[in-house]
Amino acid sequence: MEKLGRNDSCWCGSGKKYKKCHEAFDDKILQFARQGHMVPSHDIIKTREQIEGIRESGKINIAVLDYVAERIKPGISTEEIDQMVYTKTTELGGIPAPLNYCGFPKSVCTSIDEVVCHGIPNEHRILKEGEIVNIDVSTIYKGYYSDSSRMFCIGEVSEEKKKLVQVTKECVEIGIKNVKPWTFLGDMSEEVHKHAKENGYTIVREIGGHGVGLEFHEDPFVSYVAPKGTEMLMVPGMVFTIEPMVNMGEAGVYTDEEDGWTVYTQDGLPSAQWEVTVAVTEDGCEVLVY
Ligand code: MF3
Ligand code: CO
């Protein structure tokens, strides 16, 4: 951390003197760092104004998902979903964050059944009765990024898959309840993982959540298999996603070598995911995008 004089103006941009603003906050963080914990750097702690920007971006994200929710059904292609996302996002003044991100060719990720995440929309991939699909929408609005995803059941779906979708949603809700300042990301993830395990499921280890807001993917990486007391300290102003990928079978996954994106379960069994963006507050968290 940079050395600021107590009478210098605070790094957060409030205009207040450091001693009257974030000095005690920084001292508290420093104590955790001295105990060997991973702690956030200033650049991932958002101001009130930045959080407001992310919340506004999130409103578009939510509206786009609502728009898709009203139209998704058996017989439509994932390409049509991509068009809905592009059209609705731009109509509302946003930019779809996935489009051209590290070479991703579409505006949204559409991940069906054994596809864990990062499925690429395609005109030949028609949604069929009985499938479960994750629609992962991310928006840039006035420079602020928001990220959330939902599962959709296409027509009548087996009880087994319905349960996977429901338990995964519960995992995210448990995650939200366990975001508390001055505790660790591992405290949250242990509870999420426990719920998945209690239902006979596994959670993907290699891919997880991430800081978000000023960029698409910021620090920290958010694991959902880390134990209590590990991973980064949560402090007010941090913004990150809760997005566990829950597998019906084994946790192993692999990435399609040809397209470089699509992630599948190793055993071919279904996987589900819900995603929200949260901001850590003084006494818990605020869900910015659901
Ligand atoms: N929305 C995904 C996430 O939650 C990121 C997808 S990257 C993309 O992190 F390029 F595939 F869009
Ligand atoms: Co995300």
GROMACS .gro file of C-alpha atoms and ligand atoms in nm:
model
  303
    1MET     CA    1   0.000   0.000   0.000
    2GLU     CA    2   0.123   0.352  -0.078
    3LYS     CA    3   0.234   0.568   0.212
    4LEU     CA    4  -0.016   0.843   0.273
    5GLY     CA    5   0.025   1.118   0.530
    6ARG     CA    6  -0.259   1.138   0.781
    7ASN     CA    7  -0.348   1.485   0.656
    8ASP     CA    8  -0.324   1.394   0.287
    9SER     CA    9  -0.650   1.349   0.105
   10CYS     CA   10  -0.775   0.992   0.109
   11TRP     CA   11  -0.698   0.747  -0.172
   12CYS     CA   12  -1.070   0.675  -0.217
   13GLY     CA   13  -1.133   1.014  -0.374
   14SER     CA   14  -1.376   1.133  -0.105
   15GLY     CA   15  -1.177   1.457  -0.067
   16LYS     CA   16  -1.157   1.393   0.309
   17LYS     CA   17  -0.831   1.374   0.501
   18TYR     CA   18  -0.688   1.024   0.517
   19LYS     CA   19  -0.705   1.016   0.898
   20LYS     CA   20  -1.078   1.097   0.885
   21CYS     CA   21  -1.150   0.852   0.605
   22HIS     CA   22  -0.978   0.519   0.532
   23GLU     CA   23  -0.685   0.521   0.774
   24ALA     CA   24  -0.847   0.293   1.035
   25PHE     CA   25  -0.979   0.075   0.752
   26ASP     CA   26  -0.628   0.033   0.611
   27ASP     CA   27  -0.486  -0.043   0.956
   28LYS     CA   28  -0.743  -0.319   0.998
   29ILE     CA   29  -0.651  -0.468   0.660
   30LEU     CA   30  -0.282  -0.448   0.749
   31GLN     CA   31  -0.341  -0.654   1.062
   32PHE     CA   32  -0.491  -0.934   0.854
   33ALA     CA   33  -0.204  -0.911   0.606
   34ARG     CA   34   0.047  -0.944   0.891
   35GLN     CA   35  -0.127  -1.264   0.998
   36GLY     CA   36  -0.052  -1.401   0.653
   37HIS     CA   37  -0.395  -1.353   0.495
   38MET     CA   38  -0.458  -1.249   0.137
   39VAL     CA   39  -0.600  -0.895   0.145
   40PRO     CA   40  -0.750  -0.667  -0.122
   41SER     CA   41  -0.549  -0.386  -0.279
   42HIS     CA   42  -0.704  -0.038  -0.304
   43ASP     CA   43  -0.771  -0.071  -0.676
   44ILE     CA   44  -1.039  -0.337  -0.625
   45ILE     CA   45  -1.224  -0.142  -0.356
   46LYS     CA   46  -1.503   0.054  -0.519
   47THR     CA   47  -1.635   0.396  -0.426
   48ARG     CA   48  -2.004   0.463  -0.371
   49GLU     CA   49  -2.018   0.623  -0.714
   50GLN     CA   50  -1.857   0.323  -0.885
   51ILE     CA   51  -2.098   0.086  -0.711
   52GLU     CA   52  -2.386   0.301  -0.836
   53GLY     CA   53  -2.243   0.266  -1.189
   54ILE     CA   54  -2.226  -0.112  -1.158
   55ARG     CA   55  -2.583  -0.119  -1.022
   56GLU     CA   56  -2.702   0.079  -1.327
   57SER     CA   57  -2.518  -0.155  -1.563
   58GLY     CA   58  -2.679  -0.442  -1.375
   59LYS     CA   59  -3.026  -0.306  -1.449
   60ILE     CA   60  -2.959  -0.364  -1.819
   61ASN     CA   61  -2.820  -0.709  -1.746
   62ILE     CA   62  -3.138  -0.797  -1.556
   63ALA     CA   63  -3.366  -0.651  -1.824
   64VAL     CA   64  -3.187  -0.856  -2.091
   65LEU     CA   65  -3.223  -1.177  -1.891
   66ASP     CA   66  -3.593  -1.099  -1.830
   67TYR     CA   67  -3.634  -1.044  -2.205
   68VAL     CA   68  -3.476  -1.381  -2.283
   69ALA     CA   69  -3.683  -1.549  -2.007
   70GLU     CA   70  -4.005  -1.449  -2.181
   71ARG     CA   71  -3.896  -1.591  -2.515
   72ILE     CA   72  -3.684  -1.898  -2.449
   73LYS     CA   73  -3.862  -2.222  -2.548
   74PRO     CA   74  -3.813  -2.550  -2.732
   75GLY     CA   75  -3.736  -2.498  -3.102
   76ILE     CA   76  -3.538  -2.175  -3.086
   77SER     CA   77  -3.165  -2.176  -3.159
   78THR     CA   78  -2.893  -2.046  -2.931
   79GLU     CA   79  -2.810  -1.804  -3.215
   80GLU     CA   80  -3.156  -1.650  -3.170
   81ILE     CA   81  -3.080  -1.601  -2.800
   82ASP     CA   82  -2.755  -1.430  -2.899
   83GLN     CA   83  -2.950  -1.193  -3.124
   84MET     CA   84  -3.198  -1.116  -2.844
   85VAL     CA   85  -2.911  -1.032  -2.609
   86TYR     CA   86  -2.731  -0.813  -2.863
   87THR     CA   87  -3.046  -0.628  -2.967
   88LYS     CA   88  -3.186  -0.570  -2.618
   89THR     CA   89  -2.851  -0.470  -2.465
   90THR     CA   90  -2.769  -0.215  -2.734
   91GLU     CA   91  -3.127  -0.083  -2.737
   92LEU     CA   92  -3.083  -0.004  -2.366
   93GLY     CA   93  -2.753   0.172  -2.431
   94GLY     CA   94  -2.521  -0.108  -2.321
   95ILE     CA   95  -2.253  -0.319  -2.486
   96PRO     CA   96  -2.251  -0.699  -2.448
   97ALA     CA   97  -1.922  -0.762  -2.261
   98PRO     CA   98  -1.853  -1.109  -2.406
   99LEU     CA   99  -1.853  -0.987  -2.769
  100ASN     CA  100  -1.490  -1.002  -2.888
  101TYR     CA  101  -1.370  -1.051  -2.529
  102CYS     CA  102  -1.041  -1.241  -2.570
  103GLY     CA  103  -1.176  -1.349  -2.908
  104PHE     CA  104  -1.517  -1.474  -2.788
  105PRO     CA  105  -1.733  -1.446  -3.101
  106LYS     CA  106  -2.082  -1.384  -2.956
  107SER     CA  107  -2.273  -1.160  -2.712
  108VAL     CA  108  -2.373  -1.425  -2.458
  109CYS     CA  109  -2.272  -1.769  -2.332
  110THR     CA  110  -2.533  -2.044  -2.377
  111SER     CA  111  -2.442  -2.363  -2.193
  112ILE     CA  112  -2.668  -2.666  -2.231
  113ASP     CA  113  -2.676  -2.981  -2.011
  114GLU     CA  114  -2.319  -3.121  -1.992
  115VAL     CA  115  -2.174  -2.789  -2.108
  116VAL     CA  116  -2.047  -2.631  -1.787
  117CYS     CA  117  -1.993  -2.275  -1.917
  118HIS     CA  118  -1.878  -2.057  -2.211
  119GLY     CA  119  -2.100  -2.235  -2.465
  120ILE     CA  120  -2.098  -2.045  -2.796
  121PRO     CA  121  -2.435  -1.963  -2.957
  122ASN     CA  122  -2.487  -2.134  -3.294
  123GLU     CA  123  -2.773  -2.133  -3.544
  124HIS     CA  124  -2.768  -2.514  -3.566
  125ARG     CA  125  -2.804  -2.572  -3.193
  126ILE     CA  126  -3.178  -2.586  -3.134
  127LEU     CA  127  -3.310  -2.600  -2.776
  128LYS     CA  128  -3.500  -2.920  -2.709
  129GLU     CA  129  -3.762  -3.019  -2.453
  130GLY     CA  130  -3.592  -3.163  -2.144
  131GLU     CA  131  -3.271  -2.962  -2.166
  132ILE     CA  132  -3.137  -2.725  -1.901
  133VAL     CA  133  -2.952  -2.418  -2.023
  134ASN     CA  134  -2.747  -2.147  -1.859
  135ILE     CA  135  -2.774  -1.801  -2.014
  136ASP     CA  136  -2.479  -1.590  -1.899
  137VAL     CA  137  -2.521  -1.219  -1.970
  138SER     CA  138  -2.260  -0.951  -1.904
  139THR     CA  139  -2.303  -0.582  -1.981
  140ILE     CA  140  -2.083  -0.275  -2.013
  141TYR     CA  141  -2.267   0.051  -1.946
  142LYS     CA  142  -2.087   0.385  -1.913
  143GLY     CA  143  -1.769   0.187  -1.855
  144TYR     CA  144  -1.912  -0.028  -1.576
  145TYR     CA  145  -1.938  -0.407  -1.598
  146SER     CA  146  -2.213  -0.627  -1.459
  147ASP     CA  147  -2.240  -1.004  -1.481
  148SER     CA  148  -2.519  -1.250  -1.402
  149SER     CA  149  -2.661  -1.575  -1.529
  150ARG     CA  150  -2.971  -1.788  -1.484
  151MET     CA  151  -3.074  -2.143  -1.562
  152PHE     CA  152  -3.375  -2.219  -1.777
  153CYS     CA  153  -3.560  -2.549  -1.802
  154ILE     CA  154  -3.674  -2.611  -2.159
  155GLY     CA  155  -4.026  -2.757  -2.153
  156GLU     CA  156  -4.068  -3.058  -1.924
  157VAL     CA  157  -3.742  -3.150  -1.756
  158SER     CA  158  -3.656  -3.461  -1.548
  159GLU     CA  159  -3.685  -3.440  -1.168
  160GLU     CA  160  -3.311  -3.508  -1.148
  161LYS     CA  161  -3.219  -3.206  -1.358
  162LYS     CA  162  -3.480  -2.987  -1.186
  163LYS     CA  163  -3.321  -3.069  -0.853
  164LEU     CA  164  -2.973  -2.983  -0.983
  165VAL     CA  165  -3.099  -2.644  -1.104
  166GLN     CA  166  -3.276  -2.576  -0.773
  167VAL     CA  167  -2.986  -2.681  -0.549
  168THR     CA  168  -2.745  -2.468  -0.754
  169LYS     CA  169  -2.970  -2.167  -0.701
  170GLU     CA  170  -2.973  -2.242  -0.328
  171CYS     CA  171  -2.591  -2.256  -0.336
  172VAL     CA  172  -2.584  -1.898  -0.467
  173GLU     CA  173  -2.834  -1.786  -0.202
  174ILE     CA  174  -2.618  -1.946   0.068
  175GLY     CA  175  -2.318  -1.766  -0.082
  176ILE     CA  176  -2.500  -1.432  -0.062
  177LYS     CA  177  -2.590  -1.492   0.306
  178ASN     CA  178  -2.225  -1.565   0.385
  179VAL     CA  179  -2.070  -1.253   0.235
  180LYS     CA  180  -1.966  -1.052   0.541
  181PRO     CA  181  -1.692  -0.791   0.576
  182TRP     CA  182  -1.381  -0.890   0.772
  183THR     CA  183  -1.437  -1.260   0.703
  184PHE     CA  184  -1.278  -1.462   0.421
  185LEU     CA  185  -1.400  -1.573   0.081
  186GLY     CA  186  -1.325  -1.928   0.198
  187ASP     CA  187  -1.580  -1.887   0.481
  188MET     CA  188  -1.843  -1.821   0.216
  189SER     CA  189  -1.729  -2.091  -0.025
  190GLU     CA  190  -1.717  -2.362   0.240
  191GLU     CA  191  -2.090  -2.312   0.302
  192VAL     CA  192  -2.166  -2.316  -0.071
  193HIS     CA  193  -1.963  -2.634  -0.119
  194LYS     CA  194  -2.125  -2.800   0.182
  195HIS     CA  195  -2.472  -2.753   0.035
  196ALA     CA  196  -2.367  -2.901  -0.299
  197LYS     CA  197  -2.201  -3.201  -0.130
  198GLU     CA  198  -2.502  -3.265   0.095
  199ASN     CA  199  -2.706  -3.310  -0.221
  200GLY     CA  200  -2.457  -3.548  -0.378
  201TYR     CA  201  -2.309  -3.295  -0.618
  202THR     CA  202  -1.960  -3.162  -0.688
  203ILE     CA  203  -1.835  -2.812  -0.767
  204VAL     CA  204  -1.594  -2.726  -1.048
  205ARG     CA  205  -1.254  -2.629  -0.910
  206GLU     CA  206  -1.073  -2.468  -1.206
  207ILE     CA  207  -1.329  -2.199  -1.288
  208GLY     CA  208  -1.500  -1.969  -1.040
  209GLY     CA  209  -1.612  -1.617  -0.970
  210HIS     CA  210  -1.417  -1.295  -1.003
  211GLY     CA  211  -1.400  -0.934  -0.908
  212VAL     CA  212  -1.597  -0.721  -1.155
  213GLY     CA  213  -1.694  -0.359  -1.215
  214LEU     CA  214  -1.423  -0.152  -1.378
  215GLU     CA  215  -1.316  -0.451  -1.586
  216PHE     CA  216  -1.487  -0.777  -1.683
  217HIS     CA  217  -1.258  -0.995  -1.474
  218GLU     CA  218  -1.072  -0.842  -1.182
  219ASP     CA  219  -0.911  -0.985  -0.870
  220PRO     CA  220  -0.991  -1.184  -0.666
  221PHE     CA  221  -1.053  -1.526  -0.815
  222VAL     CA  222  -1.350  -1.665  -0.620
  223SER     CA  223  -1.334  -2.039  -0.552
  224TYR     CA  224  -1.636  -2.233  -0.426
  225VAL     CA  225  -1.430  -2.524  -0.298
  226ALA     CA  226  -1.192  -2.330  -0.069
  227PRO     CA  227  -1.208  -2.404   0.305
  228LYS     CA  228  -1.302  -2.163   0.583
  229GLY     CA  229  -1.033  -1.914   0.684
  230THR     CA  230  -0.863  -1.919   0.344
  231GLU     CA  231  -0.866  -1.695   0.035
  232MET     CA  232  -0.903  -1.318   0.031
  233LEU     CA  233  -1.035  -1.107   0.316
  234MET     CA  234  -1.369  -0.945   0.227
  235VAL     CA  235  -1.393  -0.572   0.300
  236PRO     CA  236  -1.665  -0.313   0.229
  237GLY     CA  237  -1.649  -0.185  -0.130
  238MET     CA  238  -1.532  -0.509  -0.290
  239VAL     CA  239  -1.752  -0.622  -0.580
  240PHE     CA  240  -1.742  -0.979  -0.711
  241THR     CA  241  -1.955  -1.254  -0.859
  242ILE     CA  242  -2.099  -1.561  -0.691
  243GLU     CA  243  -2.127  -1.822  -0.966
  244PRO     CA  244  -2.063  -2.181  -0.861
  245MET     CA  245  -2.073  -2.444  -1.135
  246VAL     CA  246  -2.241  -2.747  -0.981
  247ASN     CA  247  -2.203  -3.089  -1.142
  248MET     CA  248  -2.442  -3.383  -1.104
  249GLY     CA  249  -2.148  -3.624  -1.131
  250GLU     CA  250  -1.774  -3.579  -1.096
  251ALA     CA  251  -1.606  -3.237  -1.074
  252GLY     CA  252  -1.371  -3.288  -1.369
  253VAL     CA  253  -1.408  -3.064  -1.676
  254TYR     CA  254  -1.227  -3.007  -2.004
  255THR     CA  255  -1.224  -2.735  -2.270
  256ASP     CA  256  -1.312  -2.794  -2.634
  257GLU     CA  257  -0.985  -2.789  -2.827
  258GLU     CA  258  -1.144  -2.672  -3.149
  259ASP     CA  259  -1.335  -2.367  -3.035
  260GLY     CA  260  -1.111  -2.298  -2.735
  261TRP     CA  261  -1.409  -2.196  -2.517
  262THR     CA  262  -1.676  -2.455  -2.451
  263VAL     CA  263  -1.622  -2.628  -2.116
  264TYR     CA  264  -1.775  -2.976  -2.070
  265THR     CA  265  -1.807  -3.215  -1.778
  266GLN     CA  266  -1.557  -3.498  -1.811
  267ASP     CA  267  -1.825  -3.760  -1.737
  268GLY     CA  268  -2.089  -3.609  -1.967
  269LEU     CA  269  -2.338  -3.556  -1.682
  270PRO     CA  270  -2.526  -3.225  -1.653
  271SER     CA  271  -2.393  -2.914  -1.484
  272ALA     CA  272  -2.579  -2.606  -1.363
  273GLN     CA  273  -2.483  -2.250  -1.271
  274TRP     CA  274  -2.646  -1.932  -1.145
  275GLU     CA  275  -2.453  -1.609  -1.114
  276VAL     CA  276  -2.502  -1.285  -0.922
  277THR     CA  277  -2.283  -0.977  -0.868
  278VAL     CA  278  -2.255  -0.856  -0.507
  279ALA     CA  279  -2.098  -0.560  -0.328
  280VAL     CA  280  -1.961  -0.611   0.023
  281THR     CA  281  -2.122  -0.360   0.264
  282GLU     CA  282  -2.057  -0.263   0.628
  283ASP     CA  283  -2.277  -0.543   0.755
  284GLY     CA  284  -2.312  -0.801   0.476
  285CYS     CA  285  -2.365  -0.751   0.108
  286GLU     CA  286  -2.587  -0.588  -0.148
  287VAL     CA  287  -2.689  -0.796  -0.449
  288LEU     CA  288  -2.626  -0.561  -0.742
  289VAL     CA  289  -2.725  -0.795  -1.024
  290TYR     CA  290  -2.941  -1.108  -0.998
  291MF3     N1  291  -1.974  -1.437  -1.812
  291MF3     C1  292  -1.862  -1.524  -1.785
  291MF3     C2  293  -1.827  -1.512  -1.640
  291MF3     O1  294  -1.912  -1.521  -1.560
  291MF3     C3  295  -1.744  -1.488  -1.868
  291MF3     C4  296  -1.755  -1.531  -2.001
  291MF3     S1  297  -1.614  -1.485  -2.088
  291MF3     C5  298  -1.673  -1.498  -2.243
  291MF3     O2  299  -1.718  -1.490  -1.600
  291MF3     F1  300  -1.584  -1.446  -2.319
  291MF3     F2  301  -1.693  -1.626  -2.267
  291MF3     F3  302  -1.784  -1.434  -2.250
  292CO      CO  303  -1.877  -1.407  -1.410
   0.00000   0.00000   0.00000
